[in-house]
Coordinates of C-alpha atoms and ligand atoms in Angstrom, one line a residue:
M1 CA -30.2 -201.3 99.7
V2 CA -27.6 -198.9 98.3
D3 CA -28.7 -196.7 95.4
T4 CA -26.6 -197.3 92.3
I5 CA -26.0 -194.5 89.7
A6 CA -25.9 -195.4 86.1
A7 CA -22.8 -194.8 84.0
E8 CA -24.8 -192.5 81.7
E9 CA -25.6 -190.3 84.7
I10 CA -22.0 -190.2 85.8
F11 CA -20.6 -189.3 82.4
K12 CA -23.1 -186.5 81.8
E13 CA -20.5 -184.4 83.6
L14 CA -17.7 -185.3 81.2
K15 CA -15.9 -182.2 79.9
Q16 CA -12.6 -181.6 78.1
H17 CA -10.3 -178.9 79.5
S18 CA -7.6 -176.8 77.9
I19 CA -4.0 -177.0 79.1
S20 CA -4.4 -173.4 80.4
E21 CA -7.3 -174.5 82.5
F22 CA -5.2 -177.3 83.8
F23 CA -2.4 -175.0 84.9
R24 CA -4.9 -172.4 86.3
K25 CA -6.0 -175.1 88.7
N26 CA -2.5 -176.5 89.2
S27 CA -0.3 -173.4 89.2
Q28 CA 1.9 -174.9 91.9
M29 CA 3.2 -177.2 89.3
L30 CA 4.7 -174.2 87.5
G31 CA 6.4 -173.0 90.7
Y32 CA 3.5 -170.8 92.0
S33 CA 3.2 -172.0 95.5
G34 CA 4.2 -169.8 98.4
K35 CA 4.4 -166.0 98.1
V36 CA 8.2 -165.7 98.0
R37 CA 8.6 -168.6 95.6
S38 CA 6.0 -167.2 93.3
L39 CA 7.7 -163.9 92.9
T40 CA 11.1 -165.5 92.3
T41 CA 9.5 -167.9 89.7
V42 CA 8.2 -164.9 87.7
V43 CA 11.7 -163.3 87.7
H44 CA 13.3 -166.7 86.9
E45 CA 11.0 -167.2 83.8
Y46 CA 11.6 -163.7 82.4
V47 CA 15.3 -163.6 83.1
T48 CA 16.0 -167.1 81.6
N49 CA 14.0 -166.1 78.5
S50 CA 16.1 -162.9 78.2
L51 CA 19.4 -164.8 78.6
D52 CA 18.4 -167.4 76.0
A53 CA 17.1 -164.8 73.5
C54 CA 20.2 -162.6 73.8
E55 CA 22.6 -165.6 73.5
E56 CA 20.7 -166.9 70.5
A57 CA 20.9 -163.5 68.8
G58 CA 24.6 -163.2 69.7
I59 CA 24.0 -160.1 71.9
L60 CA 25.8 -159.6 75.3
P61 CA 22.8 -159.5 77.7
E62 CA 21.8 -156.4 79.6
I63 CA 18.8 -157.2 81.8
T64 CA 17.0 -155.0 84.2
V65 CA 14.5 -156.3 86.7
E66 CA 12.4 -153.8 88.6
V67 CA 10.2 -155.0 91.5
K68 CA 7.6 -152.7 93.1
E69 CA 5.3 -153.4 96.0
L70 CA 1.8 -152.3 94.9
S71 CA 0.0 -153.4 98.1
E72 CA 0.3 -156.2 100.6
S73 CA 0.9 -159.4 98.6
R74 CA 0.8 -157.7 95.3
H75 CA 3.9 -156.7 93.3
S76 CA 4.8 -155.5 89.8
I77 CA 7.7 -156.8 87.8
R78 CA 9.3 -155.1 84.8
N79 CA 11.9 -157.2 83.0
T80 CA 13.7 -155.4 80.2
D81 CA 16.4 -156.9 77.9
N82 CA 18.4 -155.8 74.9
G83 CA 17.7 -159.0 73.0
P84 CA 16.2 -159.5 69.5
G85 CA 12.6 -158.7 70.6
I86 CA 9.6 -160.7 69.3
P87 CA 7.8 -160.0 66.0
S88 CA 4.3 -158.7 66.6
K89 CA 2.6 -161.3 64.5
I90 CA 3.7 -164.2 66.8
I91 CA 3.6 -162.4 70.2
G92 CA 0.3 -164.0 71.3
K93 CA 1.5 -167.5 70.3
V94 CA 4.7 -167.3 72.4
L95 CA 3.7 -165.4 75.5
A96 CA 0.0 -166.1 75.8
T97 CA -0.4 -169.7 74.7
V98 CA 0.6 -172.4 77.1
L99 CA 3.0 -175.0 75.6
S100 CA 4.1 -172.8 72.7
G101 CA 7.7 -171.8 72.2
T102 CA 10.8 -172.1 70.0
K103 CA 12.8 -174.4 72.1
F104 CA 10.8 -177.6 73.0
H105 CA 11.2 -179.2 69.6
R106 CA 14.9 -178.3 69.1
Y107 CA 17.8 -180.3 70.4
I108 CA 20.0 -177.4 71.6
Q109 CA 21.2 -176.5 75.0
Q110 CA 19.1 -173.6 76.3
R111 CA 17.6 -172.6 79.6
G112 CA 14.0 -172.9 78.5
Q113 CA 12.7 -176.2 77.2
Q114 CA 9.0 -176.5 77.4
G115 CA 7.2 -173.4 76.1
I116 CA 5.4 -172.8 79.4
G117 CA 7.5 -170.3 81.4
G118 CA 6.4 -167.0 79.7
S119 CA 2.8 -167.9 79.2
G120 CA 2.7 -169.3 82.8
C121 CA 3.6 -165.8 84.1
T122 CA 0.8 -164.3 81.9
L123 CA -1.6 -166.9 83.4
F124 CA -0.4 -166.3 87.0
S125 CA -0.9 -162.5 86.6
Q126 CA -4.4 -163.0 85.2
I127 CA -5.6 -165.4 87.9
T128 CA -4.2 -163.4 90.8
T129 CA -4.9 -159.8 89.7
G130 CA -7.3 -160.1 86.7
K131 CA -4.8 -157.9 84.7
P132 CA -3.1 -158.4 81.4
I133 CA 0.7 -158.4 80.9
H134 CA 1.9 -155.3 79.1
L135 CA 4.8 -155.5 76.8
R136 CA 7.0 -153.3 74.5
S137 CA 9.1 -155.0 71.9
S138 CA 11.4 -153.9 69.2
T139 CA 13.1 -156.2 66.7
G140 CA 14.8 -153.2 65.1
R141 CA 12.3 -153.1 62.3
N142 CA 9.0 -153.9 64.1
A143 CA 8.3 -151.9 67.3
Y144 CA 5.1 -152.1 69.2
E145 CA 3.4 -152.3 72.6
C146 CA 0.4 -154.3 73.6
D147 CA -1.5 -156.0 76.4
L148 CA -1.8 -159.8 76.5
T149 CA -4.1 -162.2 78.3
I150 CA -5.0 -165.8 77.7
D151 CA -8.5 -167.0 76.9
I152 CA -8.2 -169.8 79.4
K153 CA -11.0 -172.0 78.0
S154 CA -9.4 -172.2 74.5
N155 CA -5.7 -171.6 75.4
K156 CA -5.8 -168.8 72.8
P157 CA -4.1 -165.4 73.1
L158 CA -6.1 -162.1 73.6
I159 CA -4.1 -159.1 72.3
T160 CA -5.4 -155.6 73.1
N161 CA -4.2 -152.0 72.9
M162 CA -1.7 -152.8 70.1
K163 CA 0.3 -149.6 69.2
E164 CA 3.3 -149.3 67.0
F165 CA 6.2 -146.9 67.7
E166 CA 9.5 -145.8 66.2
P167 CA 11.9 -148.8 66.4
S168 CA 14.9 -146.5 66.7
S169 CA 14.3 -145.7 70.4
F170 CA 14.6 -149.2 71.8
R171 CA 15.7 -152.7 70.9
G172 CA 14.7 -155.7 72.9
L173 CA 11.8 -156.8 75.0
S174 CA 10.3 -155.2 78.1
I175 CA 7.5 -157.1 80.0
Y176 CA 5.5 -155.5 82.7
G177 CA 3.1 -157.5 84.9
E178 CA 1.3 -157.3 88.2
F179 CA 1.2 -160.4 90.4
G180 CA -0.9 -161.2 93.5
E181 CA -0.1 -163.7 96.2
T182 CA 3.6 -162.6 96.1
K183 CA 6.2 -161.4 98.7
Y184 CA 9.6 -159.8 98.3
E185 CA 12.0 -161.2 100.8
N186 CA 15.8 -160.8 101.1
S187 CA 16.3 -164.5 101.8
D188 CA 17.9 -167.5 100.2
H189 CA 14.8 -168.0 98.2
G190 CA 14.4 -164.4 97.1
V191 CA 14.8 -162.4 93.9
Y192 CA 18.1 -160.8 95.0
E193 CA 19.7 -164.2 95.7
Y194 CA 18.3 -165.6 92.5
L195 CA 19.9 -162.8 90.4
R196 CA 23.2 -162.9 92.4
R197 CA 23.6 -166.6 91.6
T198 CA 22.5 -166.0 87.9
A199 CA 25.3 -163.4 87.7
L200 CA 27.7 -165.9 89.2
S201 CA 27.1 -168.5 86.5
N202 CA 26.6 -166.0 83.6
P203 CA 29.6 -163.7 83.9
H204 CA 29.0 -162.4 80.4
A205 CA 25.7 -160.8 81.5
T206 CA 25.0 -157.4 83.2
I207 CA 22.0 -157.7 85.5
R208 CA 20.4 -154.8 87.3
L209 CA 17.9 -155.1 90.1
V210 CA 15.8 -152.3 91.4
D211 CA 14.2 -153.6 94.6
P212 CA 10.8 -152.5 96.1
E213 CA 12.7 -149.9 98.3
G214 CA 14.2 -148.4 95.1
K215 CA 17.7 -149.7 95.9
E216 CA 19.6 -150.5 92.7
T217 CA 22.2 -153.4 92.6
V218 CA 24.2 -153.9 89.4
F219 CA 25.9 -157.2 88.7
L220 CA 28.4 -156.0 86.1
R221 CA 29.6 -158.5 83.5
S222 CA 33.2 -159.7 84.2
V223 CA 33.6 -161.4 80.8
Q224 CA 33.3 -159.4 77.6
E225 CA 32.9 -162.4 75.2
M226 CA 29.8 -164.4 74.5
P227 CA 29.9 -168.0 75.8
K228 CA 30.6 -170.7 73.2
R229 CA 27.4 -171.1 71.2
P230 CA 26.1 -174.7 71.8
K231 CA 25.6 -176.5 68.5
P232 CA 22.2 -177.8 67.7
T233 CA 22.4 -181.5 67.6
R234 CA 20.1 -184.4 66.8
P235 CA 19.1 -187.0 69.3
H236 CA 21.3 -190.0 69.8
P237 CA 19.6 -193.4 69.1
L238 CA 20.4 -194.6 72.6
G239 CA 18.6 -191.7 74.2
V240 CA 15.1 -192.4 72.8
T241 CA 12.1 -194.3 74.0
T242 CA 9.5 -196.1 71.9
N243 CA 7.1 -193.2 72.4
D244 CA 9.8 -190.6 71.3
L245 CA 10.6 -192.7 68.2
R246 CA 6.9 -193.0 67.2
D247 CA 6.3 -189.3 67.7
F248 CA 9.4 -188.4 65.6
A249 CA 8.3 -190.8 62.9
H250 CA 4.8 -189.4 62.7
L251 CA 6.1 -185.8 62.4
S252 CA 8.9 -186.8 59.9
A253 CA 9.1 -185.3 56.4
S254 CA 11.0 -188.4 55.2
K255 CA 9.4 -190.9 52.8
K256 CA 10.9 -194.1 54.1
V257 CA 11.7 -195.4 57.6
S258 CA 15.4 -195.8 56.5
S259 CA 15.8 -192.1 55.5
F260 CA 13.7 -191.1 58.5
L261 CA 16.3 -192.8 60.7
T262 CA 19.3 -191.2 59.0
D263 CA 17.6 -187.7 58.9
T264 CA 16.5 -187.8 62.6
F265 CA 19.3 -189.3 64.6
S266 CA 22.9 -188.4 65.2
R267 CA 25.5 -191.2 64.4
M268 CA 22.9 -193.0 62.2
S269 CA 24.7 -193.7 59.0
Q270 CA 23.5 -195.7 56.0
N271 CA 25.8 -198.5 57.3
K272 CA 24.1 -198.5 60.7
V273 CA 20.7 -198.7 59.0
E274 CA 21.9 -201.8 57.1
E275 CA 23.1 -203.3 60.4
L276 CA 19.7 -202.6 62.0
K277 CA 18.0 -204.3 59.0
G278 CA 19.9 -207.5 60.0
I279 CA 18.8 -207.2 63.6
V280 CA 15.2 -206.0 63.4
A281 CA 13.4 -208.5 61.3
N282 CA 9.8 -207.4 61.5
V283 CA 10.1 -203.8 60.3
D284 CA 9.8 -202.8 56.6
F285 CA 12.5 -200.1 56.3
D286 CA 11.0 -198.9 53.0
K287 CA 7.5 -198.1 54.5
D288 CA 6.2 -194.6 55.2
P289 CA 7.4 -193.6 58.7
H290 CA 3.9 -192.0 59.4
T291 CA 2.5 -195.6 59.6
L292 CA 5.1 -196.9 62.0
T293 CA 3.3 -198.8 64.7
W294 CA 4.1 -199.0 68.4
D295 CA 5.4 -202.6 68.1
E296 CA 7.6 -201.6 65.2
A297 CA 9.0 -198.6 67.1
E298 CA 9.6 -200.9 70.1
A299 CA 11.5 -203.4 68.0
L300 CA 13.6 -200.6 66.5
V301 CA 14.5 -199.2 70.0
K302 CA 15.5 -202.7 71.1
G303 CA 17.6 -203.0 67.9
F304 CA 19.3 -199.7 68.7
K305 CA 20.6 -201.2 71.9
Q306 CA 22.3 -204.0 70.1
V307 CA 24.3 -201.8 67.8
K308 CA 27.7 -200.2 68.7
W309 CA 27.3 -196.5 68.4
I310 CA 29.8 -193.7 68.4
A311 CA 29.3 -191.5 71.5
P312 CA 27.0 -188.5 71.1
D313 CA 28.2 -185.2 69.7
L314 CA 29.5 -183.2 72.6
D315 CA 29.8 -179.8 70.9
S316 CA 26.2 -179.4 71.8
L317 CA 27.2 -178.6 75.4
S318 CA 28.1 -175.2 76.9
T319 CA 29.6 -174.9 80.4
V320 CA 30.3 -171.9 82.6
G321 CA 34.0 -172.8 82.4
E322 CA 36.7 -173.5 85.1
K323 CA 38.2 -170.0 84.9
Q324 CA 34.9 -168.3 85.1
I325 CA 33.8 -170.3 88.1
E326 CA 37.1 -169.6 89.8
L327 CA 36.8 -165.9 89.2
A328 CA 33.2 -165.8 90.4
M329 CA 34.0 -167.7 93.6
K330 CA 37.0 -165.4 94.3
N331 CA 34.8 -162.3 93.8
I332 CA 31.9 -163.4 95.8
L333 CA 33.3 -165.8 98.5
N334 CA 36.9 -164.5 98.8
P335 CA 37.9 -168.0 100.0
K336 CA 41.2 -169.2 101.6
F337 CA 41.3 -172.0 99.2
M338 CA 39.3 -173.3 96.2
S339 CA 39.3 -176.0 93.5
V340 CA 37.3 -176.3 90.4
V341 CA 36.8 -179.4 88.3
E342 CA 35.1 -179.8 84.9
R343 CA 34.4 -183.4 84.1
R344 CA 34.4 -184.9 80.6
P345 CA 31.0 -185.0 79.1
K346 CA 29.0 -188.2 79.6
V347 CA 25.6 -189.5 78.6
F348 CA 22.5 -190.5 80.6
R349 CA 19.6 -192.7 79.5
G350 CA 22.1 -194.2 77.1
G351 CA 22.3 -191.3 74.8
I352 CA 21.7 -187.8 76.1
P353 CA 24.9 -185.9 76.6
F354 CA 25.6 -183.9 79.8
V355 CA 28.5 -182.4 81.6
V356 CA 29.1 -181.6 85.3
E357 CA 31.2 -178.7 86.7
V358 CA 32.0 -178.5 90.4
G359 CA 33.7 -175.8 92.5
I360 CA 34.6 -176.0 96.2
A361 CA 35.4 -172.8 98.1
Y362 CA 36.8 -173.1 101.6
G363 CA 37.3 -170.5 104.3
G364 CA 36.9 -166.7 103.8
N365 CA 33.2 -166.0 103.2
S366 CA 32.4 -169.5 102.1
G367 CA 29.5 -171.4 103.6
R368 CA 26.5 -169.7 105.1
Q369 CA 26.2 -167.6 108.2
T370 CA 23.5 -168.8 110.6
E371 CA 22.7 -168.0 114.2
E372 CA 24.7 -171.1 115.2
G373 CA 27.7 -170.1 113.2
V374 CA 28.9 -170.9 109.7
K375 CA 27.4 -173.9 107.9
G376 CA 28.4 -175.7 104.7
T377 CA 26.2 -174.8 101.7
I378 CA 25.4 -176.2 98.2
I379 CA 24.7 -173.9 95.3
R380 CA 22.9 -175.8 92.5
F381 CA 22.7 -174.8 88.8
A382 CA 21.3 -176.5 85.7
N383 CA 22.3 -175.0 82.3
K384 CA 23.7 -172.1 84.4
V385 CA 20.2 -171.4 85.9
P386 CA 20.2 -171.3 89.8
L387 CA 18.0 -173.8 91.4
L388 CA 16.7 -172.4 94.7
F389 CA 13.9 -174.8 95.5
D390 CA 13.1 -178.5 95.8
G391 CA 16.7 -179.4 96.8
S392 CA 15.7 -182.7 98.5
A393 CA 14.4 -184.0 95.2
C394 CA 17.5 -183.0 93.2
A395 CA 20.3 -185.3 91.9
I396 CA 22.9 -182.7 92.9
T397 CA 21.8 -182.8 96.6
E398 CA 21.6 -186.6 96.5
A399 CA 25.1 -186.9 95.2
A400 CA 26.6 -184.3 97.6
S401 CA 24.9 -186.0 100.6
S402 CA 26.4 -189.4 99.7
I403 CA 30.0 -188.0 100.0
Q404 CA 32.0 -189.1 103.0
W405 CA 33.4 -185.7 103.8
K406 CA 35.7 -187.1 106.6
R407 CA 37.8 -188.6 103.9
Y408 CA 38.6 -185.1 102.7
H409 CA 39.4 -183.9 106.3
I410 CA 36.0 -182.2 106.5
K411 CA 34.6 -183.3 109.9
S412 CA 31.0 -182.5 109.0
F413 CA 30.0 -180.6 105.8
D414 CA 27.3 -178.9 107.7
E415 CA 29.7 -177.3 110.2
E416 CA 32.5 -176.0 108.0
P417 CA 32.9 -172.8 106.0
I418 CA 32.5 -174.5 102.7
T419 CA 30.5 -173.7 99.6
L420 CA 29.9 -176.5 97.0
L421 CA 28.9 -175.2 93.6
V422 CA 27.5 -177.7 91.0
N423 CA 26.4 -177.0 87.5
V424 CA 24.8 -179.7 85.3
S425 CA 24.6 -178.8 81.6
S426 CA 22.7 -180.8 79.0
V427 CA 20.7 -180.4 75.8
Y428 CA 17.9 -181.9 77.8
V429 CA 18.1 -181.4 81.5
P430 CA 15.7 -184.0 83.1
Y431 CA 13.9 -181.8 85.6
S432 CA 11.8 -183.6 88.2
G433 CA 8.9 -181.2 87.7
V434 CA 7.5 -178.5 85.3
G435 CA 8.7 -175.9 87.8
K436 CA 12.3 -176.9 86.8
Q437 CA 13.9 -176.5 90.2
A438 CA 15.4 -180.0 90.7
V439 CA 17.4 -182.3 88.4
A440 CA 15.8 -185.7 88.3
Q441 CA 17.8 -188.4 90.0
E442 CA 19.2 -190.1 87.0
P443 CA 21.9 -192.6 88.2
E444 CA 24.5 -191.4 85.6
I445 CA 24.1 -187.8 86.7
I446 CA 24.3 -188.6 90.4
E447 CA 27.5 -190.6 89.7
E448 CA 29.1 -187.9 87.7
V449 CA 28.3 -185.2 90.3
K450 CA 29.8 -187.5 93.0
L451 CA 33.0 -188.1 91.0
A452 CA 33.4 -184.4 90.3
V453 CA 32.9 -183.5 94.0
M454 CA 35.4 -186.3 94.9
D455 CA 38.0 -184.9 92.5
C456 CA 37.6 -181.4 94.1
G457 CA 37.6 -183.0 97.5
R458 CA 40.9 -184.6 97.0
I459 CA 42.5 -181.3 96.2
L460 CA 40.8 -179.7 99.2
Q461 CA 42.1 -182.5 101.4
R462 CA 45.7 -181.8 100.4
Y463 CA 45.2 -178.2 101.3
I464 CA 43.6 -178.9 104.7
S465 CA 46.1 -181.5 105.8
G466 CA 48.9 -179.3 104.5
E467 CA 47.6 -176.4 106.5
K468 CA 47.3 -178.5 109.7
N469 CA 50.8 -179.9 109.3
L470 CA 52.1 -176.4 108.6
S471 CA 50.5 -175.0 111.8
I472 CA 52.2 -177.7 114.0
Q473 CA 55.5 -177.0 112.4
T474 CA 55.1 -173.2 112.6
S475 CA 54.3 -173.4 116.3
K476 CA 57.5 -175.6 116.9
Y477 CA 59.6 -173.2 114.9
N478 CA 58.3 -170.1 116.8
T479 CA 58.9 -171.8 120.2
I480 CA 62.6 -172.7 119.3
M481 CA 63.2 -169.2 117.9
R482 CA 62.0 -167.7 121.2
Y483 CA 65.0 -169.3 123.0
V484 CA 67.6 -168.3 120.5
S485 CA 68.6 -164.9 122.0
Q486 CA 68.9 -166.3 125.6
L487 CA 70.9 -169.3 124.4
A488 CA 73.3 -167.0 122.5
I489 CA 73.9 -165.0 125.7
N490 CA 74.7 -168.1 127.7
L491 CA 76.9 -169.6 125.1
N492 CA 78.8 -166.3 124.8
D493 CA 79.5 -166.6 128.6
I494 CA 80.9 -170.0 128.2
T495 CA 82.8 -169.7 124.9
G496 CA 83.6 -165.9 124.7
I497 CA 82.3 -165.9 121.0
S498 CA 80.3 -162.8 120.3
K499 CA 76.5 -163.1 121.1
E500 CA 75.5 -161.8 117.6
E501 CA 77.7 -164.4 115.8
I502 CA 76.2 -167.2 117.9
E503 CA 72.7 -166.0 117.4
K504 CA 73.2 -165.7 113.6
A505 CA 74.6 -169.2 113.4
L506 CA 71.8 -170.7 115.5
R507 CA 69.1 -169.0 113.4
A508 CA 70.7 -170.3 110.2
V509 CA 70.7 -173.9 111.5
I510 CA 67.0 -173.6 112.6
E511 CA 66.0 -172.0 109.4
K512 CA 67.7 -174.7 107.4
R513 CA 65.9 -177.3 109.4
Y514 CA 62.5 -175.6 108.8
K515 CA 63.2 -174.4 105.2
H516 CA 60.4 -176.5 103.7
M517 CA 57.9 -175.2 106.2
L518 CA 58.9 -171.5 105.6
E519 CA 58.6 -172.0 101.8
E520 CA 55.1 -173.5 102.2
E521 CA 54.0 -170.7 104.5
K522 CA 55.2 -168.1 101.9
K523 CA 53.3 -169.9 99.2
L524 CA 50.1 -169.9 101.3
Q525 CA 50.6 -166.2 102.0
E526 CA 51.1 -165.4 98.3
A527 CA 48.0 -167.5 97.4
A528 CA 45.9 -165.6 100.0
A529 CA 47.3 -162.2 98.7
S530 CA 46.4 -163.2 95.1
I531 CA 42.8 -164.0 96.1
E532 CA 42.6 -160.7 98.0
T533 CA 43.9 -158.7 95.0
A534 CA 41.9 -160.6 92.4
E535 CA 39.3 -158.6 90.5
Q536 CA 36.9 -157.0 92.9
P537 CA 33.2 -157.8 93.1
S538 CA 31.4 -156.6 90.1
A539 CA 28.2 -156.1 92.1
E540 CA 27.9 -152.4 93.0
G541 CA 25.9 -152.0 96.1
E542 CA 26.5 -155.6 97.0
N543 CA 28.3 -156.6 100.1
A544 CA 30.9 -159.0 98.8
A545 CA 31.2 -160.5 102.2
E546 CA 27.6 -161.5 102.2
E547 CA 27.0 -165.1 103.0
D548 CA 25.8 -167.7 100.6
S549 CA 23.4 -170.3 101.5
E550 CA 21.6 -173.4 100.3
A551 CA 18.0 -172.4 99.8
E552 CA 15.6 -175.1 100.6
Ligands
ATP601 N1 12.9 -161.9 76.1 C1 12.6 -162.6 75.0 N2 13.1 -162.2 73.8 C2 12.8 -162.9 72.7 N3 12.1 -164.0 72.6 C3 11.5 -164.4 73.8 C4 11.7 -163.7 75.0 N4 11.0 -164.4 76.0 C5 10.4 -165.4 75.4 N5 10.7 -165.5 74.1 C6 10.2 -166.4 73.1 O1 9.0 -166.9 73.7 C7 9.0 -168.4 73.7 C8 8.2 -168.9 74.9 O2 8.8 -168.6 76.1 P1 8.5 -169.6 77.3 O3 9.3 -169.1 78.5 O4 7.0 -169.7 77.4 O5 9.0 -171.0 76.8 P2 10.5 -171.5 76.7 O6 11.5 -170.6 77.2 O7 10.6 -172.0 75.3 O8 10.5 -172.8 77.6 P3 10.3 -172.9 79.2 O9 8.8 -173.2 79.5 O10 11.1 -174.1 79.6 O11 10.7 -171.6 79.8 C9 10.4 -168.7 73.7 O12 10.6 -170.1 73.2 C10 11.1 -167.7 72.9 O13 11.0 -168.0 71.6
MG602 MG1 11.3 -169.8 79.1

């Protein structure tokens, strides 16, 4: 007979865990898996926070990242920015409490979304070295330094060694942490490549890296203006689920369901509410939104789908911009040819706006250098943040791999000197994991990326077929021209007309015949020269010819 165990016995073990405890056990979900990736993840979290903070405060970002090797598999990172700083009274909440931040509940395009990144670094330092994070902050009025750890059991901050100092000496935030289980590597997944790509998509930022060997690389800003500030927006009715709607209703300050709807959603006018009243029969629009039930929320969401809505407000989106992408690709890849396309904004899940930008660079230093030669490469970004990992789970890779490159005279994407750059921007990027390294495979996003790549591909195709045609013509022209002098001598013998005169006339006839080709060749040479003389790389210490690569 098999011994049975009573339910009471089994559930004696029941315990509730804090969110910090959950992430301590599952730190790989935050991007802490593998030594190289872990180090890049810390830099990614601090740098995206610095960029967001500077942009929100209207400050052109100056960010310095210093990485030191302390011992094998242990590194320190100091990330310093010139942003607004963080007031001392909330520092524990924002950087030592998991799921606490200023961005999760706002509907505005920013790099951070969840309120996990910064506190995740504090947690990772603590569980791999037992040490706190040290930070110095100055808001201009309030300057202090302190140590931070998380009380993992309660997900509460522990602040120690708090000291105030004169605010005049520094403005911004400087975070220092030590991290175990890490490795610095000059690879496609490494910190250098991460910052290089960040500079590419954020030309308004100056980013410095001091690597473990003490070598300093500066990616100087190539644009002196701040990017267009994305407008905060409200969710569109077509982008919400029943669960979202109920959560919004329960947190609402409105007194009635009808005013809750107009206060919460974009495009929800009083007229639309009246229209909804005619469609959704079982909901009392005068009741308190805090008492909205699941069934009522579900009925409303169904009703939303039956109403004709004006498209979402697109001022909420901020892109890198065609000109900036072109400039960045010229600087870094020095291609023979390139094309950039910014598509018109679209929506996914029925109501969340997003926009796709694509650049293709061909020839020059495009593609990635490998032992078997140059290979095609994809550089992925979401809200201007480089995505170096989890490519196979990403909508961008999925879209690019469905392209029939032969149509665009690319025999095989893998074997050509080609770089495909894709940036997806949205108020809410649907990442496929908490580590935010892959865009979820939403059909509308895949479709838009595909269309943008195809737009770029068509321009590329004209270039490649034009170049092939031109090379056939050029070779014919050169062959004929080689015989002109000899022909002029022979004709001079027969006709007695001077050799120079005959040669001149023959050349004029041939040049007339090949006039179009000669003009095309001149244009190509001028285009190449303009790429060569374009603004030179802004990365001091960086080899502009260095290859780019898809990091998977
Ligand atoms: N360098 C900084 N300067 C000013 N404020 C900052 C800085 N870094 C972080 N913060 C504040 O700390 C909060 C928490 O940062 P954290 O990275 O944990 O979350 P997040 O950026 O909101 O979202 P995500 O988890 O997606 O990164 C931010 O929302 C921001 O308000
Ligand atoms: Mg963040």
